Amino acid sequence: MSQTKRILVIGSSGQIGTELVEGLRARFGNENVVASDIKEPQVKQEGPFAMVDAMDRRGIERIVEKYEINEVYLLAALLSATAEKDPAFAWKLNMESLFIVLELAREGKLKKVYWPSSIAVFGPTTPKDNTPQHTIAEPSTVYGISKQAGEQWCAYYCKRYGVDVRSIRYPGLIGWKSAPGGGTTDYAVHIFHEAIKNGSYTSFLDRGTTLPMMYMPDAIRATIDLMEAPADQVKERTSYNLAGFSFAPEQIAAEVKRHVPAFTMNYAPDSRQAIANSWPRSIDDSAARADWGWKPKYDLKAMVDEMMVNLKQVLK
Ligand code: VAH
């Protein structure tokens, strides 16, 4: 196995994958980070790309061999809202892809694995404020069930086989470089595009729906910092709680209005409201802070300012 860090990102064209590939290439070199997704990328690649289905074990193994991969970031998954529309496929994709990568690591073909979890592992019986790292977790969504099961499999493969798999329970993620896909928190991205293009937005989550969120640059930095931490500092082998800031739709609308004074926000809750209602309002991420030095850089205001400046450039 190559001594150089050779990384494969599966699901590289998604909301997180797009920015994670950019962050990894900036840190470890373009040629040492192979992007991969089920279809050809829409944007010009600064480094190698290999098309593969996240459920194709042979296809993934061929890429690992060809590029001498020793670390995999597995991001391919169906998110909360989409998964509710096709539970069987969501379970199949979210779990089969994880088993393929965990098995490759168990067989000694990978040194390290990253697999994202989500605050969606928590459910209606979880304490909603400052949700602890260890607490009741009875998810009521397909996505949350798959993430909770996946966390337990990660801990099992680490304990039983010594697989160095690491994970973060992401809150809702907000970025301007890539489009979100099928999430319940995606309203917090759409609002910017609609405010700039139309001066108004109709939120599919109601006033008062406070959710934990994070600006994408903080999430990418946390992900790479966790993967680069010494193994003996990574004490949580299910997944780490991580928090940025929490807000309700009316709060982000007020911040958007600082940039678009005539902006108007309307509310038309849909099926995603029930998903959001099952999740925590805020997260205790003291374990990540203690174990590997996590600390967010952005708050709501700073995120909105940066989103607005960049999207006004991109959308003009
Ligand atoms: C979703 N963006 O909405 C994802 C995330 C906490 C939410 O997992 O499904």
CSV table of C-alpha atoms and ligand atoms in Angstrom, one decimal:
chain,number,residue,atom,x,y,z
A,1,MET,CA,0.0,0.0,0.0
A,2,SER,CA,1.3,3.5,-1.0
A,3,GLN,CA,2.9,5.5,1.9
A,4,THR,CA,1.6,8.7,0.2
A,5,LYS,CA,-1.9,9.7,1.3
A,6,ARG,CA,-4.1,8.6,-1.6
A,7,ILE,CA,-7.8,9.5,-1.1
A,8,LEU,CA,-11.0,8.4,-2.8
A,9,VAL,CA,-14.1,10.4,-2.3
A,10,ILE,CA,-17.2,8.4,-3.2
A,11,GLY,CA,-20.2,10.7,-3.9
A,12,SER,CA,-17.9,13.6,-4.9
A,13,SER,CA,-20.6,15.5,-6.9
A,14,GLY,CA,-23.0,15.9,-3.9
A,15,GLN,CA,-23.4,19.0,-1.7
A,16,ILE,CA,-20.6,17.9,0.7
A,17,GLY,CA,-18.5,16.0,-1.8
A,18,THR,CA,-18.0,18.9,-4.1
A,19,GLU,CA,-16.5,21.1,-1.3
A,20,LEU,CA,-14.7,18.2,0.4
A,21,VAL,CA,-12.8,17.2,-2.8
A,22,GLU,CA,-11.8,20.9,-3.1
A,23,GLY,CA,-10.6,21.0,0.5
A,24,LEU,CA,-8.8,17.7,0.3
A,25,ARG,CA,-7.0,18.6,-3.0
A,26,ALA,CA,-5.9,22.0,-1.5
A,27,ARG,CA,-4.4,20.2,1.5
A,28,PHE,CA,-3.0,17.0,-0.1
A,29,GLY,CA,-2.5,17.8,-3.7
A,30,ASN,CA,-4.9,17.4,-6.7
A,31,GLU,CA,-3.4,14.1,-7.9
A,32,ASN,CA,-3.7,12.5,-4.5
A,33,VAL,CA,-7.5,12.9,-4.4
A,34,VAL,CA,-9.7,10.9,-6.7
A,35,ALA,CA,-13.3,12.1,-7.1
A,36,SER,CA,-15.9,9.6,-7.9
A,37,ASP,CA,-19.7,9.6,-8.5
A,38,ILE,CA,-22.3,7.6,-10.4
A,39,LYS,CA,-22.3,10.1,-13.3
A,40,GLU,CA,-19.7,12.3,-15.0
A,41,PRO,CA,-19.1,15.6,-13.1
A,42,GLN,CA,-20.7,18.7,-14.4
A,43,VAL,CA,-17.8,20.9,-13.4
A,44,LYS,CA,-14.2,20.8,-14.6
A,45,GLN,CA,-12.1,18.5,-12.4
A,46,GLU,CA,-8.7,19.7,-11.0
A,47,GLY,CA,-7.7,16.1,-10.4
A,48,PRO,CA,-8.6,12.5,-11.3
A,49,PHE,CA,-12.2,11.4,-11.6
A,50,ALA,CA,-13.5,7.8,-11.7
A,51,MET,CA,-17.1,7.0,-12.4
A,52,VAL,CA,-18.5,4.3,-10.1
A,53,ASP,CA,-21.8,3.2,-8.4
A,54,ALA,CA,-21.3,3.3,-4.6
A,55,MET,CA,-22.9,-0.2,-4.5
A,56,ASP,CA,-20.5,-1.7,-7.0
A,57,ARG,CA,-17.9,-3.5,-4.9
A,58,ARG,CA,-15.8,-4.6,-7.9
A,59,GLY,CA,-15.8,-1.2,-9.4
A,60,ILE,CA,-14.7,0.5,-6.2
A,61,GLU,CA,-12.0,-2.2,-5.7
A,62,ARG,CA,-10.7,-1.5,-9.2
A,63,ILE,CA,-10.4,2.2,-8.4
A,64,VAL,CA,-8.6,1.5,-5.1
A,65,GLU,CA,-6.1,-0.8,-6.9
A,66,LYS,CA,-5.6,1.5,-9.9
A,67,TYR,CA,-5.0,4.7,-7.9
A,68,GLU,CA,-3.3,3.0,-4.9
A,69,ILE,CA,-6.0,4.4,-2.6
A,70,ASN,CA,-5.5,4.1,1.2
A,71,GLU,CA,-8.3,6.4,2.5
A,72,VAL,CA,-11.9,6.5,1.5
A,73,TYR,CA,-14.5,9.3,2.3
A,74,LEU,CA,-17.9,7.7,1.6
A,75,LEU,CA,-20.5,10.4,1.1
A,76,ALA,CA,-23.0,8.7,-1.2
A,77,ALA,CA,-26.4,8.5,0.4
A,78,LEU,CA,-30.1,9.4,0.1
A,79,LEU,CA,-30.9,12.2,2.5
A,80,SER,CA,-33.9,12.5,4.7
A,81,ALA,CA,-36.7,13.8,2.5
A,82,THR,CA,-35.7,11.7,-0.6
A,83,ALA,CA,-35.3,8.6,1.5
A,84,GLU,CA,-38.9,8.8,2.8
A,85,LYS,CA,-40.0,8.4,-0.8
A,86,ASP,CA,-38.1,5.2,-1.4
A,87,PRO,CA,-37.2,3.5,2.0
A,88,ALA,CA,-36.0,0.2,0.5
A,89,PHE,CA,-33.6,1.9,-2.0
A,90,ALA,CA,-32.4,4.4,0.6
A,91,TRP,CA,-31.6,1.5,3.1
A,92,LYS,CA,-29.9,-0.4,0.3
A,93,LEU,CA,-27.7,2.5,-0.9
A,94,ASN,CA,-26.9,3.9,2.5
A,95,MET,CA,-25.9,0.5,4.0
A,96,GLU,CA,-24.5,-1.5,1.1
A,97,SER,CA,-22.0,1.3,0.2
A,98,LEU,CA,-20.9,1.4,3.9
A,99,PHE,CA,-20.4,-2.4,4.1
A,100,ILE,CA,-18.3,-2.4,0.9
A,101,VAL,CA,-15.9,0.2,2.3
A,102,LEU,CA,-15.8,-1.3,5.8
A,103,GLU,CA,-15.0,-4.7,4.3
A,104,LEU,CA,-12.2,-3.3,2.1
A,105,ALA,CA,-10.7,-1.8,5.3
A,106,ARG,CA,-11.2,-5.0,7.2
A,107,GLU,CA,-9.3,-6.8,4.4
A,108,GLY,CA,-6.4,-4.4,4.9
A,109,LYS,CA,-6.9,-2.6,1.6
A,110,LEU,CA,-7.7,0.8,3.3
A,111,LYS,CA,-5.9,2.5,6.2
A,112,LYS,CA,-8.8,4.9,7.1
A,113,VAL,CA,-12.4,5.4,6.3
A,114,TYR,CA,-14.7,8.5,6.8
A,115,TRP,CA,-18.5,8.0,6.8
A,116,PRO,CA,-20.9,10.9,7.6
A,117,SER,CA,-23.7,10.5,10.0
A,118,SER,CA,-26.3,13.1,10.9
A,119,ILE,CA,-28.3,14.7,13.8
A,120,ALA,CA,-31.1,12.7,12.1
A,121,VAL,CA,-30.0,9.7,14.2
A,122,PHE,CA,-31.9,11.5,17.0
A,123,GLY,CA,-35.7,11.3,17.2
A,124,PRO,CA,-38.8,12.7,19.0
A,125,THR,CA,-37.8,11.1,22.3
A,126,THR,CA,-34.3,12.7,22.3
A,127,PRO,CA,-33.7,15.7,24.6
A,128,LYS,CA,-34.1,18.5,22.1
A,129,ASP,CA,-31.9,21.2,23.6
A,130,ASN,CA,-28.1,20.7,23.8
A,131,THR,CA,-28.5,17.1,22.8
A,132,PRO,CA,-25.8,15.1,24.4
A,133,GLN,CA,-23.2,12.9,22.6
A,134,HIS,CA,-24.8,9.8,24.4
A,135,THR,CA,-28.5,9.9,24.8
A,136,ILE,CA,-31.8,8.4,23.6
A,137,ALA,CA,-31.7,8.0,19.8
A,138,GLU,CA,-35.0,6.6,18.3
A,139,PRO,CA,-35.0,8.0,14.8
A,140,SER,CA,-38.3,8.2,13.0
A,141,THR,CA,-37.0,8.6,9.4
A,142,VAL,CA,-35.5,6.0,7.1
A,143,TYR,CA,-32.4,8.2,6.7
A,144,GLY,CA,-32.0,8.5,10.5
A,145,ILE,CA,-32.5,4.7,10.9
A,146,SER,CA,-29.8,4.0,8.3
A,147,LYS,CA,-27.4,6.5,9.9
A,148,GLN,CA,-28.0,5.1,13.4
A,149,ALA,CA,-27.4,1.5,12.1
A,150,GLY,CA,-24.4,2.6,10.2
A,151,GLU,CA,-22.9,4.2,13.3
A,152,GLN,CA,-23.2,0.9,15.1
A,153,TRP,CA,-21.6,-1.0,12.3
A,154,CYS,CA,-18.7,1.5,12.3
A,155,ALA,CA,-18.2,1.0,16.0
A,156,TYR,CA,-18.4,-2.8,15.5
A,157,TYR,CA,-15.8,-2.9,12.7
A,158,CYS,CA,-13.5,-0.7,14.8
A,159,LYS,CA,-13.8,-2.7,17.9
A,160,ARG,CA,-13.8,-6.2,16.3
A,161,TYR,CA,-11.4,-5.7,13.4
A,162,GLY,CA,-9.5,-2.6,14.3
A,163,VAL,CA,-10.9,-0.7,11.3
A,164,ASP,CA,-10.0,3.0,11.6
A,165,VAL,CA,-13.4,4.5,10.6
A,166,ARG,CA,-14.4,8.0,11.7
A,167,SER,CA,-17.7,9.8,11.6
A,168,ILE,CA,-19.4,13.1,12.3
A,169,ARG,CA,-23.1,13.7,12.9
A,170,TYR,CA,-23.5,16.7,10.6
A,171,PRO,CA,-26.2,19.3,11.3
A,172,GLY,CA,-27.9,21.0,8.4
A,173,LEU,CA,-25.1,22.2,6.0
A,174,ILE,CA,-25.2,25.5,4.1
A,175,GLY,CA,-22.9,26.4,1.3
A,176,TRP,CA,-22.9,28.3,-2.0
A,177,LYS,CA,-20.5,26.2,-4.1
A,178,SER,CA,-22.9,23.2,-4.6
A,179,ALA,CA,-26.6,22.5,-4.6
A,180,PRO,CA,-28.2,20.6,-1.8
A,181,GLY,CA,-30.1,17.5,-2.6
A,182,GLY,CA,-33.1,16.0,-0.9
A,183,GLY,CA,-32.6,17.3,2.6
A,184,THR,CA,-35.0,18.7,5.1
A,185,THR,CA,-32.6,21.6,5.9
A,186,ASP,CA,-32.2,22.6,2.3
A,187,TYR,CA,-34.6,25.5,2.8
A,188,ALA,CA,-31.7,27.3,4.4
A,189,VAL,CA,-29.8,27.2,1.1
A,190,HIS,CA,-32.7,27.8,-1.3
A,191,ILE,CA,-33.6,31.0,0.6
A,192,PHE,CA,-30.5,32.7,-0.6
A,193,HIS,CA,-31.0,31.8,-4.2
A,194,GLU,CA,-34.6,32.9,-4.1
A,195,ALA,CA,-33.9,36.1,-2.2
A,196,ILE,CA,-31.3,37.2,-4.8
A,197,LYS,CA,-33.3,36.1,-7.9
A,198,ASN,CA,-36.9,36.9,-6.8
A,199,GLY,CA,-36.7,38.9,-3.6
A,200,SER,CA,-39.0,36.4,-1.8
A,201,TYR,CA,-39.0,32.8,-0.7
A,202,THR,CA,-41.7,30.4,0.5
A,203,SER,CA,-40.2,28.2,3.2
A,204,PHE,CA,-41.3,24.5,3.5
A,205,LEU,CA,-40.6,24.6,7.2
A,206,ASP,CA,-42.8,26.8,9.5
A,207,ARG,CA,-41.8,29.7,11.7
A,208,GLY,CA,-40.3,28.5,15.0
A,209,THR,CA,-38.7,25.3,13.5
A,210,THR,CA,-35.3,25.7,15.1
A,211,LEU,CA,-32.6,23.3,13.8
A,212,PRO,CA,-28.9,22.9,14.2
A,213,MET,CA,-27.0,24.2,11.2
A,214,MET,CA,-23.4,24.8,10.1
A,215,TYR,CA,-21.6,26.7,7.3
A,216,MET,CA,-20.0,24.3,4.9
A,217,PRO,CA,-16.4,25.6,5.3
A,218,ASP,CA,-16.6,24.7,9.0
A,219,ALA,CA,-18.0,21.2,8.2
A,220,ILE,CA,-15.2,20.5,5.7
A,221,ARG,CA,-12.5,21.7,8.1
A,222,ALA,CA,-14.0,19.6,10.9
A,223,THR,CA,-14.1,16.5,8.6
A,224,ILE,CA,-10.5,16.7,7.6
A,225,ASP,CA,-9.4,17.7,11.1
A,226,LEU,CA,-11.1,14.5,12.5
A,227,MET,CA,-9.5,12.3,9.8
A,228,GLU,CA,-6.1,13.8,10.6
A,229,ALA,CA,-6.3,13.5,14.4
A,230,PRO,CA,-4.2,10.8,16.0
A,231,ALA,CA,-6.2,7.6,16.2
A,232,ASP,CA,-6.0,7.5,20.1
A,233,GLN,CA,-7.7,10.9,20.3
A,234,VAL,CA,-10.7,9.6,18.3
A,235,LYS,CA,-12.6,8.1,21.3
A,236,GLU,CA,-16.2,8.1,19.8
A,237,ARG,CA,-16.3,5.4,17.2
A,238,THR,CA,-20.0,5.6,16.4
A,239,SER,CA,-20.0,9.3,15.4
A,240,TYR,CA,-19.3,12.7,16.8
A,241,ASN,CA,-21.9,15.3,17.6
A,242,LEU,CA,-21.0,18.6,15.9
A,243,ALA,CA,-22.7,22.0,16.1
A,244,GLY,CA,-22.3,25.3,14.4
A,245,PHE,CA,-25.4,27.5,15.3
A,246,SER,CA,-29.1,26.9,15.5
A,247,PHE,CA,-31.8,29.1,14.0
A,248,ALA,CA,-35.5,29.1,12.9
A,249,PRO,CA,-36.6,30.2,9.4
A,250,GLU,CA,-37.7,33.6,10.6
A,251,GLN,CA,-34.2,34.2,12.0
A,252,ILE,CA,-32.3,33.5,8.8
A,253,ALA,CA,-35.0,35.5,6.9
A,254,ALA,CA,-34.2,38.6,9.1
A,255,GLU,CA,-30.5,38.2,8.3
A,256,VAL,CA,-31.2,37.8,4.6
A,257,LYS,CA,-33.2,41.1,4.8
A,258,ARG,CA,-30.0,42.9,5.9
A,259,HIS,CA,-28.7,42.2,2.4
A,260,VAL,CA,-32.0,42.3,0.5
A,261,PRO,CA,-34.1,45.0,2.3
A,262,ALA,CA,-37.3,44.3,0.3
A,263,PHE,CA,-37.1,40.5,0.9
A,264,THR,CA,-40.3,38.8,1.9
A,265,MET,CA,-40.6,35.3,3.5
A,266,ASN,CA,-43.7,33.2,3.3
A,267,TYR,CA,-44.4,29.8,5.0
A,268,ALA,CA,-46.0,26.7,3.5
A,269,PRO,CA,-45.0,23.7,5.6
A,270,ASP,CA,-45.0,20.4,3.8
A,271,SER,CA,-44.1,16.8,4.6
A,272,ARG,CA,-40.6,17.8,5.7
A,273,GLN,CA,-42.1,19.7,8.7
A,274,ALA,CA,-42.7,16.3,10.5
A,275,ILE,CA,-39.1,15.3,9.8
A,276,ALA,CA,-37.8,18.6,11.2
A,277,ASN,CA,-40.1,18.3,14.2
A,278,SER,CA,-38.4,15.0,15.1
A,279,TRP,CA,-34.9,16.5,15.3
A,280,PRO,CA,-33.1,18.3,18.1
A,281,ARG,CA,-33.0,22.1,18.3
A,282,SER,CA,-29.4,22.3,19.4
A,283,ILE,CA,-26.4,20.0,19.9
A,284,ASP,CA,-23.8,19.5,22.6
A,285,ASP,CA,-20.5,18.9,20.7
A,286,SER,CA,-18.2,19.0,23.8
A,287,ALA,CA,-16.8,15.6,23.0
A,288,ALA,CA,-15.5,16.7,19.6
A,289,ARG,CA,-14.0,19.9,21.3
A,290,ALA,CA,-12.3,17.8,24.0
A,291,ASP,CA,-11.1,14.9,21.8
A,292,TRP,CA,-9.8,16.6,18.7
A,293,GLY,CA,-10.0,20.3,19.3
A,294,TRP,CA,-13.1,21.2,17.3
A,295,LYS,CA,-14.3,24.8,17.3
A,296,PRO,CA,-16.6,26.5,14.8
A,297,LYS,CA,-15.4,29.7,13.1
A,298,TYR,CA,-18.8,30.9,11.8
A,299,ASP,CA,-22.0,32.1,13.4
A,300,LEU,CA,-25.3,32.9,11.6
A,301,LYS,CA,-24.4,36.5,10.7
A,302,ALA,CA,-21.0,35.6,9.3
A,303,MET,CA,-22.4,32.8,7.3
A,304,VAL,CA,-25.2,34.9,5.8
A,305,ASP,CA,-22.7,37.7,4.9
A,306,GLU,CA,-20.4,35.2,3.1
A,307,MET,CA,-23.3,33.4,1.4
A,308,MET,CA,-24.7,36.6,0.1
A,309,VAL,CA,-21.5,38.1,-1.2
A,310,ASN,CA,-20.6,34.9,-3.0
A,311,LEU,CA,-24.0,34.1,-4.4
A,312,LYS,CA,-24.5,37.6,-5.7
A,313,GLN,CA,-21.3,37.1,-7.7
A,314,VAL,CA,-22.3,33.6,-8.9
A,315,LEU,CA,-26.0,34.4,-9.8
A,316,LYS,CA,-25.5,37.9,-11.4
B,1,VAH,C1,-31.0,16.4,5.6
B,1,VAH,N1,-29.1,17.9,5.2
B,1,VAH,O1,-31.7,17.4,5.7
B,1,VAH,C2,-29.5,16.6,5.7
B,1,VAH,C3,-29.0,16.6,7.2
B,1,VAH,C4,-29.5,17.2,9.6
B,1,VAH,C5,-30.0,17.2,8.1
B,1,VAH,O2,-28.7,15.3,7.6
B,1,VAH,O3,-31.4,15.3,5.4
